[in-house]
Coordinates of C-alpha atoms and ligand atoms in Angstrom, one line a residue:
X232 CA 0.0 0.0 0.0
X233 CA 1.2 3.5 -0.6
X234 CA 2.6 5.3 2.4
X235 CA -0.3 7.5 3.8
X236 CA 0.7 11.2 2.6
X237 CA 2.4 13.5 4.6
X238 CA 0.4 16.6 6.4
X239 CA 1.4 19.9 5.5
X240 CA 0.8 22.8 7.2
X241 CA -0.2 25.5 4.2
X242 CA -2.7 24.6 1.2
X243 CA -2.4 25.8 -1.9
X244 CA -5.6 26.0 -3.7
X245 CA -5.5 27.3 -7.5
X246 CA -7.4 31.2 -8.2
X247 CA -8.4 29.5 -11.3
X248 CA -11.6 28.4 -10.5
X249 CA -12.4 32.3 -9.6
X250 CA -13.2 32.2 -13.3
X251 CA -16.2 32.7 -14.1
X252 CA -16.8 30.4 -17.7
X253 CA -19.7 32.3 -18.6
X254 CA -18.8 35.5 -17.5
X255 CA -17.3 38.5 -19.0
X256 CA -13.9 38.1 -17.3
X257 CA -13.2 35.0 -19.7
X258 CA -13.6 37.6 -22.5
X259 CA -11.6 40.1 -20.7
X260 CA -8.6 37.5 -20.7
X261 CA -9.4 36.5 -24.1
X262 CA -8.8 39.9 -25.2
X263 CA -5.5 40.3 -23.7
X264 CA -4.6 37.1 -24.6
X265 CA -5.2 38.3 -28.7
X266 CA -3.7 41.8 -27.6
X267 CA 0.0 40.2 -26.2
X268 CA 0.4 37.3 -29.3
X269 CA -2.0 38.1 -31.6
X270 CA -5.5 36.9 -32.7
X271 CA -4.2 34.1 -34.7
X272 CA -2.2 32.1 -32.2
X273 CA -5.0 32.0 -29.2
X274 CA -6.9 29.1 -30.6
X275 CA -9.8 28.2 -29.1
X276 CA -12.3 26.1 -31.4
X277 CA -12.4 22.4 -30.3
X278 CA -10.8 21.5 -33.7
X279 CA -7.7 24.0 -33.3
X280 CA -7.0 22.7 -29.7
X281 CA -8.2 19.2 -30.3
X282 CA -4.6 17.7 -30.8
X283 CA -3.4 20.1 -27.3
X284 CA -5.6 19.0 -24.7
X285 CA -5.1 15.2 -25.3
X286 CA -1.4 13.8 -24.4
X287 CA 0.7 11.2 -26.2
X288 CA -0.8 8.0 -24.3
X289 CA -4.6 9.2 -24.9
X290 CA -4.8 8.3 -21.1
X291 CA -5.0 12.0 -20.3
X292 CA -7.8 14.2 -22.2
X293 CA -8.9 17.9 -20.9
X294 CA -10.4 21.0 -21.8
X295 CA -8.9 24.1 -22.6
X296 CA -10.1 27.8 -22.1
X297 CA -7.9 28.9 -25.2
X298 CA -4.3 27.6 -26.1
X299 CA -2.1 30.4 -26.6
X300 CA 1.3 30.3 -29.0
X301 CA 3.4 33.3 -28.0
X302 CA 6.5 34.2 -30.5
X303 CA 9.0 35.4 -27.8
X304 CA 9.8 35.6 -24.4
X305 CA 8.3 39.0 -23.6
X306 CA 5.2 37.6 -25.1
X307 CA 5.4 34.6 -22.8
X308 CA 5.6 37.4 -19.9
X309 CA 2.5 39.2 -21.1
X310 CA 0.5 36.0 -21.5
X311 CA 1.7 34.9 -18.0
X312 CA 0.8 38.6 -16.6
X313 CA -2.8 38.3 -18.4
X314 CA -3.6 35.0 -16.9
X315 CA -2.2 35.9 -13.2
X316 CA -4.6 38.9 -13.3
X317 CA -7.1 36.7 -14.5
X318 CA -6.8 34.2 -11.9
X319 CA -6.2 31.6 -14.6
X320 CA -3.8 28.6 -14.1
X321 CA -1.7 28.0 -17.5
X322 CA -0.2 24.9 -18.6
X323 CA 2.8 24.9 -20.4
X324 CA 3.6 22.5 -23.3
X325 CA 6.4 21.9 -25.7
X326 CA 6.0 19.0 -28.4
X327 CA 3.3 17.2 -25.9
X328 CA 5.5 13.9 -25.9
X329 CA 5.3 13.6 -22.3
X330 CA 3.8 10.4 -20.9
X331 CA 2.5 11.3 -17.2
X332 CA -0.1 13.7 -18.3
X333 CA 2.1 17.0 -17.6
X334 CA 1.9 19.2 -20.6
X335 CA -2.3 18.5 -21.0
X336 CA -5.1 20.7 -19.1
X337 CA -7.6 19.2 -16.2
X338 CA -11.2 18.7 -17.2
X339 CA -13.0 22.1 -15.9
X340 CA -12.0 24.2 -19.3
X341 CA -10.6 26.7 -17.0
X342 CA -7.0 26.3 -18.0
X343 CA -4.8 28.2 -20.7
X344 CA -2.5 25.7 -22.7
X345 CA 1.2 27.9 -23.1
X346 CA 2.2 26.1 -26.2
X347 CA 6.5 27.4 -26.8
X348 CA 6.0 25.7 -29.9
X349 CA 6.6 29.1 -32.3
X350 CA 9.7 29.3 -30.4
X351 CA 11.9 27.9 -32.3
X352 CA 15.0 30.3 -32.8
X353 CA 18.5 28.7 -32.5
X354 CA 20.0 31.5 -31.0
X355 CA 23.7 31.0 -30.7
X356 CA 26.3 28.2 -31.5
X357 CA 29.4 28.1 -29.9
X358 CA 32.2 25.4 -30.8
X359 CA 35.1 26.5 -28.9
X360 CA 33.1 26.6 -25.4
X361 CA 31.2 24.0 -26.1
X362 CA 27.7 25.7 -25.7
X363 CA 24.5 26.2 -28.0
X364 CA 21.9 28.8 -26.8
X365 CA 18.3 27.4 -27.9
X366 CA 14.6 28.8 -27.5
X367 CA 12.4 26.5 -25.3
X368 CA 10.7 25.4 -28.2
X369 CA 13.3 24.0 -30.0
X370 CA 12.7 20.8 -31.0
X371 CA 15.1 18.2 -29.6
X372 CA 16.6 16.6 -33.3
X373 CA 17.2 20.4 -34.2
X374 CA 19.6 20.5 -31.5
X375 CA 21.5 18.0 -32.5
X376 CA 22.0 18.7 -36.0
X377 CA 22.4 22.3 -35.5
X378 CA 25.7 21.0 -33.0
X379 CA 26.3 18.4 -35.6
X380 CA 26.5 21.1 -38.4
X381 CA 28.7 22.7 -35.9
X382 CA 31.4 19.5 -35.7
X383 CA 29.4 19.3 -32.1
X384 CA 27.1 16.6 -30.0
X385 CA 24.6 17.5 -28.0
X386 CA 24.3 14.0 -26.8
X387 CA 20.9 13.6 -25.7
X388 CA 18.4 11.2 -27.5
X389 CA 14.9 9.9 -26.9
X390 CA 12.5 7.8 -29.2
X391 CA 10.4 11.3 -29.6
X392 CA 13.4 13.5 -30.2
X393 CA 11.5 14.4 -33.9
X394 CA 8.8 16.3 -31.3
X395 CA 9.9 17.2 -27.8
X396 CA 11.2 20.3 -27.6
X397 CA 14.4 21.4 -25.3
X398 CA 11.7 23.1 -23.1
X399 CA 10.1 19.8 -22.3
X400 CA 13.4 18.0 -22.1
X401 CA 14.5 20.3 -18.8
X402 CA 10.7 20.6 -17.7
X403 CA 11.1 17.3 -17.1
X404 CA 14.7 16.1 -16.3
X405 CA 14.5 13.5 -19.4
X406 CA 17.1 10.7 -19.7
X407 CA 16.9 8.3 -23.1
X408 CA 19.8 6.2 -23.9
X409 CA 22.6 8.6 -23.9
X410 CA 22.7 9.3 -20.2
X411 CA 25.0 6.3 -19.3
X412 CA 27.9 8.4 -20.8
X413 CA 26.5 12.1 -20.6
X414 CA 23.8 12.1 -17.6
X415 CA 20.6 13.0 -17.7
X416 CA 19.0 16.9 -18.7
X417 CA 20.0 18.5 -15.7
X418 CA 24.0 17.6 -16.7
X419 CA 23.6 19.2 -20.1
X420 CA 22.1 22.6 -19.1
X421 CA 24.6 26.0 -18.0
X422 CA 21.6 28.5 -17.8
X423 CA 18.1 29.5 -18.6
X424 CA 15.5 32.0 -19.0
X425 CA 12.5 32.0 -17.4
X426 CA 9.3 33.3 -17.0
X427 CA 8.5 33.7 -13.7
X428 CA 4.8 33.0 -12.5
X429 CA 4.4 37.0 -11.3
X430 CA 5.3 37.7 -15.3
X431 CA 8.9 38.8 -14.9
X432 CA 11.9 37.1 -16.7
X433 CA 14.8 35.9 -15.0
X434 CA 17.8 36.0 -18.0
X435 CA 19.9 33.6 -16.3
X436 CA 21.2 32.5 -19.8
X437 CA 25.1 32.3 -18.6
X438 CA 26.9 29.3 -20.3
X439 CA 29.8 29.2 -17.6
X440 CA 31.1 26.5 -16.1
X441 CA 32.3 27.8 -12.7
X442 CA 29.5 29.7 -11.0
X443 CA 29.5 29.3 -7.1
X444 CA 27.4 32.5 -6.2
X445 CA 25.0 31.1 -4.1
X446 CA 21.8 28.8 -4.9
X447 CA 21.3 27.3 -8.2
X448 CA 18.3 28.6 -9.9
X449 CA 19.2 26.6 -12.7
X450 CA 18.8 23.6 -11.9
X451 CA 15.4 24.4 -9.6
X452 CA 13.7 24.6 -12.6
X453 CA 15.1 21.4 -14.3
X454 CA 12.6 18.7 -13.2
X455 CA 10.4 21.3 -12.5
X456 CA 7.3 20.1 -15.2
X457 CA 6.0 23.8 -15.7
X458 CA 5.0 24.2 -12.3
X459 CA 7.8 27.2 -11.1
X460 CA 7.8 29.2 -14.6
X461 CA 8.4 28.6 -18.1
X462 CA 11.2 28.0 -19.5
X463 CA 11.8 30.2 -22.3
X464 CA 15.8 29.6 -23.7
X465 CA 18.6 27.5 -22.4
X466 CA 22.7 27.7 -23.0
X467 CA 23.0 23.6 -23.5
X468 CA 26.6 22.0 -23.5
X469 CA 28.5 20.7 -26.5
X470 CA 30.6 17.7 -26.7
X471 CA 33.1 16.1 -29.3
X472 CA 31.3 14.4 -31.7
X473 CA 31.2 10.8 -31.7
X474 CA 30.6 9.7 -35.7
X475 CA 32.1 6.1 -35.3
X476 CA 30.0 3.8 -33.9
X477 CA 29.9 0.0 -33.0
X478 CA 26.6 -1.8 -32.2
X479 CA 24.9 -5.1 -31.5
X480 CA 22.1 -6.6 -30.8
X481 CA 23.0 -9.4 -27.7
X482 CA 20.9 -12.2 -26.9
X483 CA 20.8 -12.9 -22.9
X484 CA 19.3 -15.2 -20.8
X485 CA 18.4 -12.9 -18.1
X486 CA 18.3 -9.7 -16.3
X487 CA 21.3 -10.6 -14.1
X488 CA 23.4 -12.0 -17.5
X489 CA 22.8 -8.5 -19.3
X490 CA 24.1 -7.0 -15.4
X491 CA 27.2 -8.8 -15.9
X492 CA 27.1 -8.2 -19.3
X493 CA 27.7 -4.3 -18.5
X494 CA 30.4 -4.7 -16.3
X495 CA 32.3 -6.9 -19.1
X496 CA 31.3 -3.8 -21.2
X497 CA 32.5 -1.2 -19.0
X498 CA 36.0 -2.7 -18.5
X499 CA 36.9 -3.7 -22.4
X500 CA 35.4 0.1 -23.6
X501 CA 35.9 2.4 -20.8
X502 CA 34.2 5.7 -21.7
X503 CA 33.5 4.7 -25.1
X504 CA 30.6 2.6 -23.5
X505 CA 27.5 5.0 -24.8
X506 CA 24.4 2.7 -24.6
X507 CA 23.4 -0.4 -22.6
X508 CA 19.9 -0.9 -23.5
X509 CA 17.4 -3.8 -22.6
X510 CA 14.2 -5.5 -23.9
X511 CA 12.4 -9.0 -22.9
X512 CA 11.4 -11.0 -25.5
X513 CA 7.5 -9.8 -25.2
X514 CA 8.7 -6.1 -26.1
X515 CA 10.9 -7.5 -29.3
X516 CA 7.8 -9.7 -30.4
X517 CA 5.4 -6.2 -30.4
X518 CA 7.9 -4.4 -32.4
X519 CA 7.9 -7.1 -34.8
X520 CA 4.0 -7.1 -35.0
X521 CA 3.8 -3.7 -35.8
X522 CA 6.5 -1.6 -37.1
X523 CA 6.8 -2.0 -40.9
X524 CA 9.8 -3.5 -41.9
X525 CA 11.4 -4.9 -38.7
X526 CA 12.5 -8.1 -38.8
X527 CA 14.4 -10.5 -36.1
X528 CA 18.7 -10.0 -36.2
X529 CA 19.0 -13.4 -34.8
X530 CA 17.9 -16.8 -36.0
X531 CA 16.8 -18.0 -32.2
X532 CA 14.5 -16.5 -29.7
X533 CA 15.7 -14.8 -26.5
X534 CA 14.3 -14.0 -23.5
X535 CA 15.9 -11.1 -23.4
X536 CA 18.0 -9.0 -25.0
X537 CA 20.8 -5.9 -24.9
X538 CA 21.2 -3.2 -27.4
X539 CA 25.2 -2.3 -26.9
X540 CA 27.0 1.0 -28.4
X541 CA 30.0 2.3 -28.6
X542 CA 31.0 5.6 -29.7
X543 CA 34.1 7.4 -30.3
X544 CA 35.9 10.7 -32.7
X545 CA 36.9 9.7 -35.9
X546 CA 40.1 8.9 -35.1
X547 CA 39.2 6.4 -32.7
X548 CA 40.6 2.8 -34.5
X549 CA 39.5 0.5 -31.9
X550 CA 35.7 -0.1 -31.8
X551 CA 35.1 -3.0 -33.2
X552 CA 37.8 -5.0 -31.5
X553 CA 36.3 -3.6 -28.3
X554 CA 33.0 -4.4 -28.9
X555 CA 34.1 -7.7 -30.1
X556 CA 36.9 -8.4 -27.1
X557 CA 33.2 -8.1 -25.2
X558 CA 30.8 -10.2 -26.7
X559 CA 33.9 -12.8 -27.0
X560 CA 34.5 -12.3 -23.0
X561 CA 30.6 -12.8 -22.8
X562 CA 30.4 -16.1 -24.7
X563 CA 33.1 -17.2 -22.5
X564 CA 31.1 -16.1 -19.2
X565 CA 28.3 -17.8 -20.9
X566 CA 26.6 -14.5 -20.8
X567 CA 25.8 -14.0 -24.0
X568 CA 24.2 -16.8 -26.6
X569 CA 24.5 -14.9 -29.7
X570 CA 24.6 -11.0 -31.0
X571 CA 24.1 -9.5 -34.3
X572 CA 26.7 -6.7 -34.8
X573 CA 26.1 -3.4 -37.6
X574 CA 27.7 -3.8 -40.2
X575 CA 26.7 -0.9 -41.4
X576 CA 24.8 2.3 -40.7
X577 CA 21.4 0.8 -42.2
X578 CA 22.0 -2.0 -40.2
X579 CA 22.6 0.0 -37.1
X580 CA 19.5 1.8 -38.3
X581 CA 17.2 -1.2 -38.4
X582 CA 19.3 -2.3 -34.6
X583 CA 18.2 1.1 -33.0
X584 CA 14.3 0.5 -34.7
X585 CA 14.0 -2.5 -32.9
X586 CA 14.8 -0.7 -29.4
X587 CA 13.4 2.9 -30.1
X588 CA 10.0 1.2 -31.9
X589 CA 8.8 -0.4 -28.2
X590 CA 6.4 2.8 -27.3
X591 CA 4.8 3.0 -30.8
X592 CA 4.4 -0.9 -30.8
X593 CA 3.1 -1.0 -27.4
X594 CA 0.7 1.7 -28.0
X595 CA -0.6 -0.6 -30.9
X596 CA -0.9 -3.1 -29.4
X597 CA -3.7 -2.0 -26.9
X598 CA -4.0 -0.6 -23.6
X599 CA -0.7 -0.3 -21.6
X600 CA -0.1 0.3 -17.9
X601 CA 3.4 2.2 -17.9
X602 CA 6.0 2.2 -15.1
X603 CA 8.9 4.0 -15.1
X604 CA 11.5 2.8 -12.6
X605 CA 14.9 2.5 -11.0
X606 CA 16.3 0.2 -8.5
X607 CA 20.2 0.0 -7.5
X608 CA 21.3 -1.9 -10.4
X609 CA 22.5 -4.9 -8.2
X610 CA 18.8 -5.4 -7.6
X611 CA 17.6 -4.9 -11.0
X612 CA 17.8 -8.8 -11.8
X613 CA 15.8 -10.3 -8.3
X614 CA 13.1 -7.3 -8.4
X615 CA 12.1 -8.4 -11.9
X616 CA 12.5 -12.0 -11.3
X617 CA 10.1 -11.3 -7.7
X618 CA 7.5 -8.6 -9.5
X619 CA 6.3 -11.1 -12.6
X620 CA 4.6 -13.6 -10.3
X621 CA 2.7 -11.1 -8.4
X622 CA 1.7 -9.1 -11.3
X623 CA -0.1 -13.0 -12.8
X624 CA -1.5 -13.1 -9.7
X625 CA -3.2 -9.8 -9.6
X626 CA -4.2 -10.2 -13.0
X627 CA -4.0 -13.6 -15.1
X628 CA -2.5 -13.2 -18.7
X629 CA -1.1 -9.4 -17.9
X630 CA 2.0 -9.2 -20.1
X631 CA 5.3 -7.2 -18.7
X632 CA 7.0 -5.3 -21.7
X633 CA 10.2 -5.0 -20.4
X634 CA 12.6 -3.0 -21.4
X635 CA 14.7 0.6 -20.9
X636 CA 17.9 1.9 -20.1
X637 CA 19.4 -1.1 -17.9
X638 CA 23.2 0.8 -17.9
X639 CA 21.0 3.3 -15.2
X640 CA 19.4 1.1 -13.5
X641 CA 15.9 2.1 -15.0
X642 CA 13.1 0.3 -16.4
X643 CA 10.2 0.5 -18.1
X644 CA 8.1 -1.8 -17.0
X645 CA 5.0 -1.8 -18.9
X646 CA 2.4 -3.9 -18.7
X647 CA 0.1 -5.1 -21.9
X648 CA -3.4 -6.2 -21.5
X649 CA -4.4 -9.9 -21.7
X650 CA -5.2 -10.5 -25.2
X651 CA -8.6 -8.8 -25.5
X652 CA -8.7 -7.9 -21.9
X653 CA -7.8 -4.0 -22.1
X654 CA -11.0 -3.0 -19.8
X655 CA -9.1 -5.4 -17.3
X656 CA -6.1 -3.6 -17.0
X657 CA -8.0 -0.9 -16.3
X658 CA -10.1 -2.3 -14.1
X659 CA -6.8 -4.6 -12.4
X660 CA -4.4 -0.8 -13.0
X661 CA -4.4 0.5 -9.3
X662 CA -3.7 -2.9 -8.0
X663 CA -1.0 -3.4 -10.1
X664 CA 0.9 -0.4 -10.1
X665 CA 0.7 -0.3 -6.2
X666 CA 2.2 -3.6 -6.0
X667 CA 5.2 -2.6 -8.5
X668 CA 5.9 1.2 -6.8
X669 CA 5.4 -0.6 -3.1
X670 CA 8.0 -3.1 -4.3
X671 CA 10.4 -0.6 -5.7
X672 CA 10.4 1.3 -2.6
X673 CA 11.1 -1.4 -0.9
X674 CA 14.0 -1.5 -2.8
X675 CA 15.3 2.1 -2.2
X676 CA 14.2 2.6 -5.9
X677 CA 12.5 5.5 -7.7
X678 CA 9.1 5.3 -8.9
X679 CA 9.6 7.9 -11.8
X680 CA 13.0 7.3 -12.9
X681 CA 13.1 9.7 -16.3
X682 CA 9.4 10.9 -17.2
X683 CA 8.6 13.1 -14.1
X684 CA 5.4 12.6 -12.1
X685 CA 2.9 15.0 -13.9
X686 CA -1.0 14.4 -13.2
X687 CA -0.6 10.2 -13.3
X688 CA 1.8 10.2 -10.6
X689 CA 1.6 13.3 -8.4
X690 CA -0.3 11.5 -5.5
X691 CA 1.9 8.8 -5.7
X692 CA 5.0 10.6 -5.5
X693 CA 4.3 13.1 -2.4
X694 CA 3.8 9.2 -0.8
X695 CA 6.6 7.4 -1.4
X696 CA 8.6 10.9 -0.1
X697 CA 9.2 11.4 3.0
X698 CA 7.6 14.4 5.3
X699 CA 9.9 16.8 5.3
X700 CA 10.9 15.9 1.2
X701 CA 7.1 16.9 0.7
X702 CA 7.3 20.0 2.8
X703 CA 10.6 21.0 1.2
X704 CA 9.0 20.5 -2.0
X705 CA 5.8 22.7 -1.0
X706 CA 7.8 25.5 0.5
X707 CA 9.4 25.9 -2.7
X708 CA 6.2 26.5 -4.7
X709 CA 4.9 28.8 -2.7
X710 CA 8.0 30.7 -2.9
X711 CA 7.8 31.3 -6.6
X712 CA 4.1 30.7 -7.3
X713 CA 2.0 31.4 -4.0
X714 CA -1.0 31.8 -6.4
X715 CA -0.8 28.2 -7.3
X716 CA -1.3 29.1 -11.1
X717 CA 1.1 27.3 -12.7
X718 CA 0.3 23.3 -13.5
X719 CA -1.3 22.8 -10.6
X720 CA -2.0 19.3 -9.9
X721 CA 1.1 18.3 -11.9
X722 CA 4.2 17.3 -10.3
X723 CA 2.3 17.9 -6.3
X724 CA -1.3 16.7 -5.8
X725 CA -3.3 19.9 -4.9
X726 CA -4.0 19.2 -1.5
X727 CA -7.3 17.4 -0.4
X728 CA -6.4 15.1 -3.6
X729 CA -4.6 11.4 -2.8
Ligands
FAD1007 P1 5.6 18.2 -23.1 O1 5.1 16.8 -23.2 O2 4.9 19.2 -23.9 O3 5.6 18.6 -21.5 C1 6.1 17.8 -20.6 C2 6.1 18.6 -19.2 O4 7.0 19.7 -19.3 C3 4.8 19.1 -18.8 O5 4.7 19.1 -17.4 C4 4.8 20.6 -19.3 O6 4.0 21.4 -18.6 C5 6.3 20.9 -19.1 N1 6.9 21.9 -20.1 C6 7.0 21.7 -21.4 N2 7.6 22.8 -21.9 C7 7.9 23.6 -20.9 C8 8.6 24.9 -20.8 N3 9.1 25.5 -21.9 N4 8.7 25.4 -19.6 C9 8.2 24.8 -18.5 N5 7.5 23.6 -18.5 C10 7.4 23.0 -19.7 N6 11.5 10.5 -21.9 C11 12.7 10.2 -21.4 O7 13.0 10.8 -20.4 N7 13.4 9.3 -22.0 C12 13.1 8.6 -23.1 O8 13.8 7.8 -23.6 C13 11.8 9.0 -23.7 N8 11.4 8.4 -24.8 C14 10.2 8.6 -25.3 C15 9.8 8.0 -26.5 C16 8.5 8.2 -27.0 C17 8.1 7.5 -28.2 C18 7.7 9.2 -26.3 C19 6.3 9.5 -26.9 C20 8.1 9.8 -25.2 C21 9.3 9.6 -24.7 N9 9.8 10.2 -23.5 C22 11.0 9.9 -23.0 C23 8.9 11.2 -22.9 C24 9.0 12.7 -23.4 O9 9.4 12.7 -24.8 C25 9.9 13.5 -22.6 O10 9.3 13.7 -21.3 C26 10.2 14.9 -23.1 O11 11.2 15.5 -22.3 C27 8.9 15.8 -23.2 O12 9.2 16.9 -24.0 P2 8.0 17.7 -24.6 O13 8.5 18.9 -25.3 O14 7.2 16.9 -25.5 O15 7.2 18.2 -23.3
2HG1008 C1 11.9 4.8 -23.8 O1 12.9 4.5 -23.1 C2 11.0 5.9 -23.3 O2 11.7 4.2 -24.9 C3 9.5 5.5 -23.4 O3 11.4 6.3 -22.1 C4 9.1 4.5 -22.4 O4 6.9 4.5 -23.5 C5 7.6 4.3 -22.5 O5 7.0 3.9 -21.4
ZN1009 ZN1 13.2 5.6 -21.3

């Protein structure tokens, strides 16, 4: 059972519902909406916001009062001043990629969407410091090839980098499968801008490494999922860029084999390790249902499997012997049963499909239960070995699609319906879901290890934390947004709510 939540001693309750929806104040904030951005970008017919109010899962489907697409900063501040005086709670949103229900408004039509997404300015490259200066609304891929065009990586990649925007990526700390070598958001980011939830920007766009003059703002806002301000531009780091590449597909046994597997990994590349990736069998078998062209690498079935990279300059010789010195050392340590190494850039293409395709499969295939987890990685192979029987019992033919970014200790562990059973998921989900996050606490694990918390798992998260983390937590949002207008509900339950 969840831990009963924390008391707090001051509430925060939203101004929004002072709105009145048929009153002449919603006018009154439609109109300065249209004055500070312009009457084409504050959308407001059910068609135009259709595709804003409903997140990537379809779990999560609200209402908006308008969706609003400012061009720059200052008109972020002016939208953001209208809705304060308004009492209207905004919602910020980048490429709406997020998968706990963040970036998408509540039911009571009351809230303004902040979409970033005309903000799409690269503002500044910078090789020889290693830095590139983005708006929020830059979209993640953009990054990357503008520090590509640069002779520059910006290292971080996610399945959805065609649509998430930078803004999104700090809003929410994301991780994908670059963060074994580079960390996660908060290690690529020198400084921001922000909006600020009274309307006035903080420029705190400084790319310097060595800044020890008191707290750091920064990095109070990474993780933050638009409920302190909105991000508005960011000075991201720059590193050498890695074009050679080696990469296989490894069959394992087990959880614990693709473990060891990383320490072999670890010792024969060093720092050129850049990806240990993991699937079971179940999440290999979706992809190859329903992504077009995918096809098996290996002529046997696996339970599981790892997706291994490494990367290095383009002087760097010695890839493929390292990457074969460690599937040879994992044969040996009977590790490893087979692997299909790239032999070329398609074929690291269709490699990468079979991992990055798991969501879109998934999705597919039906109604999905997601988990987003970490445990020490020395526990990684007895939690998953202990959480499959309890999830059968809860709910007979329940599938686990297993899979994620093992080298961090984080997994996705998502469950598929029975065949045709989708309405028992959802009838089996709270069940389920308290079993896995009771487990991973347990475990001194994480119950959100890269996605955030958002709407799904606000309630959750205040109670797996402990009092005084909660309190901590709350002080700081009624620091920077007494009112309670910004996300509210995301990321901390509004109180009274479990
Ligand atoms: P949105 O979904 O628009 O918003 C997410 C949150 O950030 C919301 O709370 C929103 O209010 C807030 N927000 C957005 N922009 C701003 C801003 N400018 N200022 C303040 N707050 C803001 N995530 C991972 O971590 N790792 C993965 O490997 C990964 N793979 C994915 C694969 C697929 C196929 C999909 C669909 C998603 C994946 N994600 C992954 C989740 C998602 O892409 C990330 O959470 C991403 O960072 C969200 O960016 P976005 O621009 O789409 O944000
Ligand atoms: C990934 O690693 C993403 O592919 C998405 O974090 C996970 O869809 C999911 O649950
Ligand atoms: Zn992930």
């Amino acid at each position: 059972m969840w831990r009963e939540r924390p008391t707090v001693a001051l509430v925060i309750t939203p101004r929004a519902r002072l709105i009145d929806l048929q009153g002449a104040s919603v006018n009154d904030l439609l109109d300065h909406l249209r004055t500070a951005v312009g009457d084409a970008h504050v959308l407001t017919d059910g068609a135009d916001v259709a595709a804003y109010v409903v997140d990537w899962t379809g779990v999560h489907a609200g209402q908006a009062l308008a969706v609003v697409r400012p061009g720059s900063t200052s008109e972020v501040a002016a939208v953001v001043t209208a809705c304060r005086a308004a009492g209207a709670s905004v919602v910020p949103q980048g490429g709406n990629t997020g998968l706990v229900g963040g970036g998408v408004p509540d039911a009571t039509g009351t809230q303004v969407v902040l979409s970033l997404g005309r903000m799409r300015t690269v503002r500044e490259v910078d090789p020889v410091a290693g830095t590139i200066t983005v708006d929020a609304g830059v979209v993640l891929a953009d990054v990357q090839d503008a520090a590509a065009q640069a002779g520059r990586l910006f290292p971080m990649s996610l399945g959805s980098e065609g649509s998430c925007t930078i803004g999104g990526n700090l809003a929410t700390n994301a991780g994908g499968t670059a963060v074994l070598r580079y960390g996660m958001t908060r290690e690529l980011v020198l400084g921001l801008e922000v909006v600020l939830p009274d309307g006035r920007i903080w420029d705190g766009l400084r790319g310097l490494r060595k800044d020890n003059t008191g707290y750091d703002l920064t990095q109070l806002f990474v993780g933050s999922e638009g409920t302190l301000g909105i991000i508005t531009g960011a000075v991201l780091r720059l590193f050498p860029a890695t074009p050679r590449h080696a990469t296989a597909w490894v069959a394992v046994a087990d959880v614990a084999a693709a473990v060891a597997l990383l320490g072999l990994a670890q010792q024969h590349a060093g720092a050129h390790l850049s990806t240990f990736e993991i699937a079971n069998r179940q999440a290999l078998e979706l992809v190859l249902a329903h992504l077009p062209g995918a096809s098996d690498p290996l002529a046997e079935p696996s339970d599981w499997y790892v997706l291994v990279e490494l990367a290095g300059a383009q002087t760097d010789d010695g890839l493929d012997d390292a990457l074969e010195a460690i599937l040879t050392a994992a044969v040996e340590a009977d590790l490893a049963a087979d692997a299909a190494i790239a032999g070329s850039p398609a074929q690291r293409t269709a490699l990468w499909a079979l991992r990055e395709g798991i969501s879109e499969a998934q999705k597919v295939e039906g109604a999905t239960l997601k988990h987003d987890v970490t445990l020490p990685i020395n526990r990684l192979a007895d939690w998953v070995a202990e959480i499959g029987p309890k999830m059968a019992a809860t709910l007979e033919g329940v599938r686990p699609v297993t899979y994620g970014h093992v080298g961090d200790g984080n997994l996705h562990y998502n469950l598929s319906a029975p065949v045709g059973g989708d309405d028992d998921l959802r009838t089996a989900a709270a069940d389920l879901s308290t079993a896995i996050y009771d487990s991973v606490a347990a475990g001194n694990g994480s119950i959100s290890a890269e996605h955030g918390l958002g709407r799904t798992k606000a309630a959750a998260g205040a109670s797996y934390k402990s009092a005084v983390e909660v309190d901590l937590m709350r002080a700081v949002k009624r620091a920077l947004d007494p009112d309670g207008l910004m996300n509210p509900g995301v990321l901390l339950p509004l109180v009274g709510q479990s």
